[in-house]
Short mmCIF file of C-alpha atoms in Angstrom, two decimals:
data_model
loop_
_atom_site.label_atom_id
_atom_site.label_comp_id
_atom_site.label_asym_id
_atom_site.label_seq_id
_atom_site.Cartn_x
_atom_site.Cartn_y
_atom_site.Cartn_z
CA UNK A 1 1.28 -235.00 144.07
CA UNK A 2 -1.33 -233.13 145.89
CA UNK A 3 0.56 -229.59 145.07
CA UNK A 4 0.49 -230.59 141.64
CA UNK A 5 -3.60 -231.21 141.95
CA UNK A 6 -3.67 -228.06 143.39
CA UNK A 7 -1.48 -225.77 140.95
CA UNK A 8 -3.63 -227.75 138.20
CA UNK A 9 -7.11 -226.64 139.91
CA UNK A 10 -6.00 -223.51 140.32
CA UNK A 11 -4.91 -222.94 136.42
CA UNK A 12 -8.51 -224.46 135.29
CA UNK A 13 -10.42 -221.45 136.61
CA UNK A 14 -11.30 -218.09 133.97
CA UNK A 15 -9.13 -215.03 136.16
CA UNK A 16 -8.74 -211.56 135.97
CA UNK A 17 -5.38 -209.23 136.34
CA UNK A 18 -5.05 -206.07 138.91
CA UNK A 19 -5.62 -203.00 136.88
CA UNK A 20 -4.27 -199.51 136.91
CA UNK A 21 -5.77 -197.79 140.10
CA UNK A 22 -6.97 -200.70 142.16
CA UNK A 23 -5.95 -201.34 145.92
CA UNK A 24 -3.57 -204.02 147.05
CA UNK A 25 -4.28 -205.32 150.70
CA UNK A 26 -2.29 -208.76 152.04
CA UNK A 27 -0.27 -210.18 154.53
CA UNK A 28 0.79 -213.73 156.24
CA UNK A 29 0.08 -214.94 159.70
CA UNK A 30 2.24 -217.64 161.17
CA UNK A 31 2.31 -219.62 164.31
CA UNK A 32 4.75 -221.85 165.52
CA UNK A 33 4.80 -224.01 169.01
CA UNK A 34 7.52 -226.26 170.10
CA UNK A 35 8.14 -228.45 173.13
CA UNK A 36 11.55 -230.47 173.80
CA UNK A 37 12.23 -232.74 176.45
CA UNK A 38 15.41 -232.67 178.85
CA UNK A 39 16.25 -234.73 182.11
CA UNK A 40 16.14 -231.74 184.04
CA UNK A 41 12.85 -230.13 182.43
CA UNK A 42 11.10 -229.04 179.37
CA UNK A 43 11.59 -226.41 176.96
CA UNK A 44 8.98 -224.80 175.75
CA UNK A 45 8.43 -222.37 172.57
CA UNK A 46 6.33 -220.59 171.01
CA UNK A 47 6.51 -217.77 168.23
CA UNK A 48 3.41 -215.53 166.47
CA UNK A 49 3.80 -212.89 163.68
CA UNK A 50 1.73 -211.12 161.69
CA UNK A 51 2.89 -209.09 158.41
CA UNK A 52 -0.11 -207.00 156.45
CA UNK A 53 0.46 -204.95 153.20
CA UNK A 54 -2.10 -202.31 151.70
CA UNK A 55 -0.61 -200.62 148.42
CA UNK A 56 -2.39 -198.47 145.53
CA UNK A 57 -1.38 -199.70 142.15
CA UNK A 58 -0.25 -196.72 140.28
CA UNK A 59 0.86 -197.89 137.02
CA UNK A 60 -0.29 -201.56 135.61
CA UNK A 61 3.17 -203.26 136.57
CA UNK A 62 4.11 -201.00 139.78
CA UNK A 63 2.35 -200.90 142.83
CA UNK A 64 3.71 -199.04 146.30
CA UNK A 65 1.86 -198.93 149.78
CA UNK A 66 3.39 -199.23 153.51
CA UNK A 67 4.03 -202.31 155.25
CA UNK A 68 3.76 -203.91 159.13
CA UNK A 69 4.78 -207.00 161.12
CA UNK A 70 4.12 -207.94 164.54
CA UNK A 71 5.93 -210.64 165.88
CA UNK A 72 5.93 -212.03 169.65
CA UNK A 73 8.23 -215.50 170.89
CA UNK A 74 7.97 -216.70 174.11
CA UNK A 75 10.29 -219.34 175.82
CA UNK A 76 9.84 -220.82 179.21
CA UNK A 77 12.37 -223.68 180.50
CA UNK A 78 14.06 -223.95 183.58
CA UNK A 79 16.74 -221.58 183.76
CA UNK A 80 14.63 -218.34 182.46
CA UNK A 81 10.80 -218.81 183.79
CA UNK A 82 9.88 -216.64 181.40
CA UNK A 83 11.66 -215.32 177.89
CA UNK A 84 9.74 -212.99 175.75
CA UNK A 85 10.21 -211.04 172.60
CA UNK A 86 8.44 -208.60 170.86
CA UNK A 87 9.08 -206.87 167.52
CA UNK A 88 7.77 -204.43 165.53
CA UNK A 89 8.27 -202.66 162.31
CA UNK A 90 7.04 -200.00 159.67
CA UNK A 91 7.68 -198.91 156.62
CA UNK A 92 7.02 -198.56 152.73
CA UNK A 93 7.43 -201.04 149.90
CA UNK A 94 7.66 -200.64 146.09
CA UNK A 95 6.41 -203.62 144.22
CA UNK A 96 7.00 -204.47 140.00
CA UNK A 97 5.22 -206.99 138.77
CA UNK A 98 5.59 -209.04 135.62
CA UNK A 99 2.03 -210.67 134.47
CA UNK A 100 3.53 -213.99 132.11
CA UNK A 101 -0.62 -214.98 131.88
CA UNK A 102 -3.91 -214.22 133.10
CA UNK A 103 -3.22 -216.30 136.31
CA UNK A 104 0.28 -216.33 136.93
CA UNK A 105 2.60 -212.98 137.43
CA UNK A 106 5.88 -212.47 138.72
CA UNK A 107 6.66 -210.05 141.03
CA UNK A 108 9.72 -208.84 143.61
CA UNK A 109 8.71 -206.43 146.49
CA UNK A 110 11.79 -204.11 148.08
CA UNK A 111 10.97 -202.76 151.59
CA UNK A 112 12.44 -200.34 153.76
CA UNK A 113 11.62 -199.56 156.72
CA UNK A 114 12.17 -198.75 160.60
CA UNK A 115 11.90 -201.82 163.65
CA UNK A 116 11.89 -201.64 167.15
CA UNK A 117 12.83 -204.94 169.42
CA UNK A 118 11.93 -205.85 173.07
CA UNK A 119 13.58 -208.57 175.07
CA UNK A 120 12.28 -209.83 178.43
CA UNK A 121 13.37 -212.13 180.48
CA UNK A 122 12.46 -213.54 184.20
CA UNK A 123 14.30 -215.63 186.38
CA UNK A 124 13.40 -217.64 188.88
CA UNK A 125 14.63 -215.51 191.69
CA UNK A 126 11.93 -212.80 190.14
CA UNK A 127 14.84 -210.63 188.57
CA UNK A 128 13.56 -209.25 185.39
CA UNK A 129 15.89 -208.00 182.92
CA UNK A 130 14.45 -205.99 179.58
CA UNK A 131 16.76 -204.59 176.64
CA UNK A 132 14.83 -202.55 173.92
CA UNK A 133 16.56 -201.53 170.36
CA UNK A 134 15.86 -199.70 167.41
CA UNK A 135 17.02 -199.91 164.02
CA UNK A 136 16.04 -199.87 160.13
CA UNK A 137 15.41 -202.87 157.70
CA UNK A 138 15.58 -203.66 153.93
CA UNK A 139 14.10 -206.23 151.86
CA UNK A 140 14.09 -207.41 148.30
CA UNK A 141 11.79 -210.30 147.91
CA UNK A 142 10.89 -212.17 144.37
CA UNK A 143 7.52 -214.10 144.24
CA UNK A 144 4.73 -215.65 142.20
CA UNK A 145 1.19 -214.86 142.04
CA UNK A 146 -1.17 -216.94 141.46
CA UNK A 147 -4.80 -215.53 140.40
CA UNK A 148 -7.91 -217.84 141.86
CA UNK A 149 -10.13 -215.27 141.64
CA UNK A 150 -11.14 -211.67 140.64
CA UNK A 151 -7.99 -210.65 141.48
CA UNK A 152 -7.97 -212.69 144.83
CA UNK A 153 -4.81 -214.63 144.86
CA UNK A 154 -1.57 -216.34 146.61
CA UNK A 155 1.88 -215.31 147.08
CA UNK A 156 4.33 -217.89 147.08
CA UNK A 157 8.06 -216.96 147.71
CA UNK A 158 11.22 -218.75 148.28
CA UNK A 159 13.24 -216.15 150.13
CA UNK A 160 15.25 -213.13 149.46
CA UNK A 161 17.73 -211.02 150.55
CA UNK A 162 17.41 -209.08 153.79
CA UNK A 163 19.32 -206.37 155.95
CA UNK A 164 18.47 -205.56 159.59
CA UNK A 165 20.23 -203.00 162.66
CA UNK A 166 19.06 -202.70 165.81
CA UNK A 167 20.69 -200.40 168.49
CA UNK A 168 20.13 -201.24 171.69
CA UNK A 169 19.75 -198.51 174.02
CA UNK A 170 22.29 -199.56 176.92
CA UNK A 171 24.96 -199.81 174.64
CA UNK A 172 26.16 -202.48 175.27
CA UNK A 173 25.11 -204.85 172.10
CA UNK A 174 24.21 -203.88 168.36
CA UNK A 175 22.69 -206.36 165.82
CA UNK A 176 23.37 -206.65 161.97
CA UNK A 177 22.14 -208.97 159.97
CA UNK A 178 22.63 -209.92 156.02
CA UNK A 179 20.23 -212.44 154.90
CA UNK A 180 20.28 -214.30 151.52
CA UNK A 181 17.62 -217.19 151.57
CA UNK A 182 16.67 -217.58 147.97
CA UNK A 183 15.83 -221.07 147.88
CA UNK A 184 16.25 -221.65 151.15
CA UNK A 185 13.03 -220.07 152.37
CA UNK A 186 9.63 -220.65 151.25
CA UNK A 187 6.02 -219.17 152.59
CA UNK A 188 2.72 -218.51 151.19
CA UNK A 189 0.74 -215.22 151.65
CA UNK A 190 -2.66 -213.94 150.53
CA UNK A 191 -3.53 -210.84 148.43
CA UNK A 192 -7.20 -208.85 146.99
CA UNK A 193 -6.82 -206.39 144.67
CA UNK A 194 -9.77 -204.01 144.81
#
């Protein structure tokens, strides 16, 4: 009920659409912290990311810029003091978007891009062990805008399809990854067109 409130208030309001030439700039922060509880400890984890966009709207329904994420998880329990991960990535995105009315619009992002990976991890004898990998990523991501404001708005999407490599540079693992979440996934991101 209070999503349908909310999707009603937003609807109510006079908006305007990005034009020709204006300046995309958005992105999604999440934070996540979990604790479970064994008989022979606890388990604790915790995961941050941050993914900002800045593209220049070239024509009225395409748009292209680069993108970034920064990610970090952390894990402590009672094997591994200490587990961390850190990832990074870069690249460029291409973005059509469909307008159905002055407050709504359709739109599906593809990315591509390069990633990097760090994995750390500390026993309790002191023994740290780190594995780094590169690799390359691709995106395609549908979504709905919604316009509250002057071209201020949010991104709502329910997944996508996804491809990611990493080499890791002892050899001795590689990671691939096909991803298809549509419906499966769901997260909301801001956006200002300028």
């Amino acid at each position: 009920m209070k999503k349908m409130l909310l999707i009603l208030a937003l609807t109510m309001f006079s908006f305007a659409n990005a034009q020709k030439g204006s300046v995309l700039v958005m992105g999604s922060v999440e934070y996540n912290h979990q604790t479970n509880s064994y008989p022979d400890g606890d388990n604790k984890q915790s995961q941050f990311s941050f993914s900002p966009k800045v593209g220049y709207q070239f024509h009225q329904n395409w748009t292209a810029g680069i993108e970034s994420a920064v990610g970090i998880y952390q894990s402590k329990n009672e094997d591994f003091l200490v587990g961390k991960t850190k990832n990074f990535s870069l690249g460029g995105f291409v973005r059509y978007t469909k307008p159905l009315n002055q407050t709504f619009s359709f739109y599906t992002d593809l990315g591509v891009g390069f990633q990097n990976r760090k994995d750390s991890f500390q026993r309790q004898a002191n023994i740290i062990t780190t594995e780094k990998g590169d690799g390359v990523y691709a995106t395609v991501t549908p979504a709905l805008f919604i316009n509250v404001h002057n071209g201020f708005g949010l991104n709502f999407n329910i997944g996508g399809l996804g491809y990611n490599n990493l080499n890791y540079s002892n050899g001795e693992r590689d990671f691939k990854n096909f991803n298809f979440s549509l419906g499966k996934a769901f997260s909301i991101g801001i956006s200002k067109n300028f």
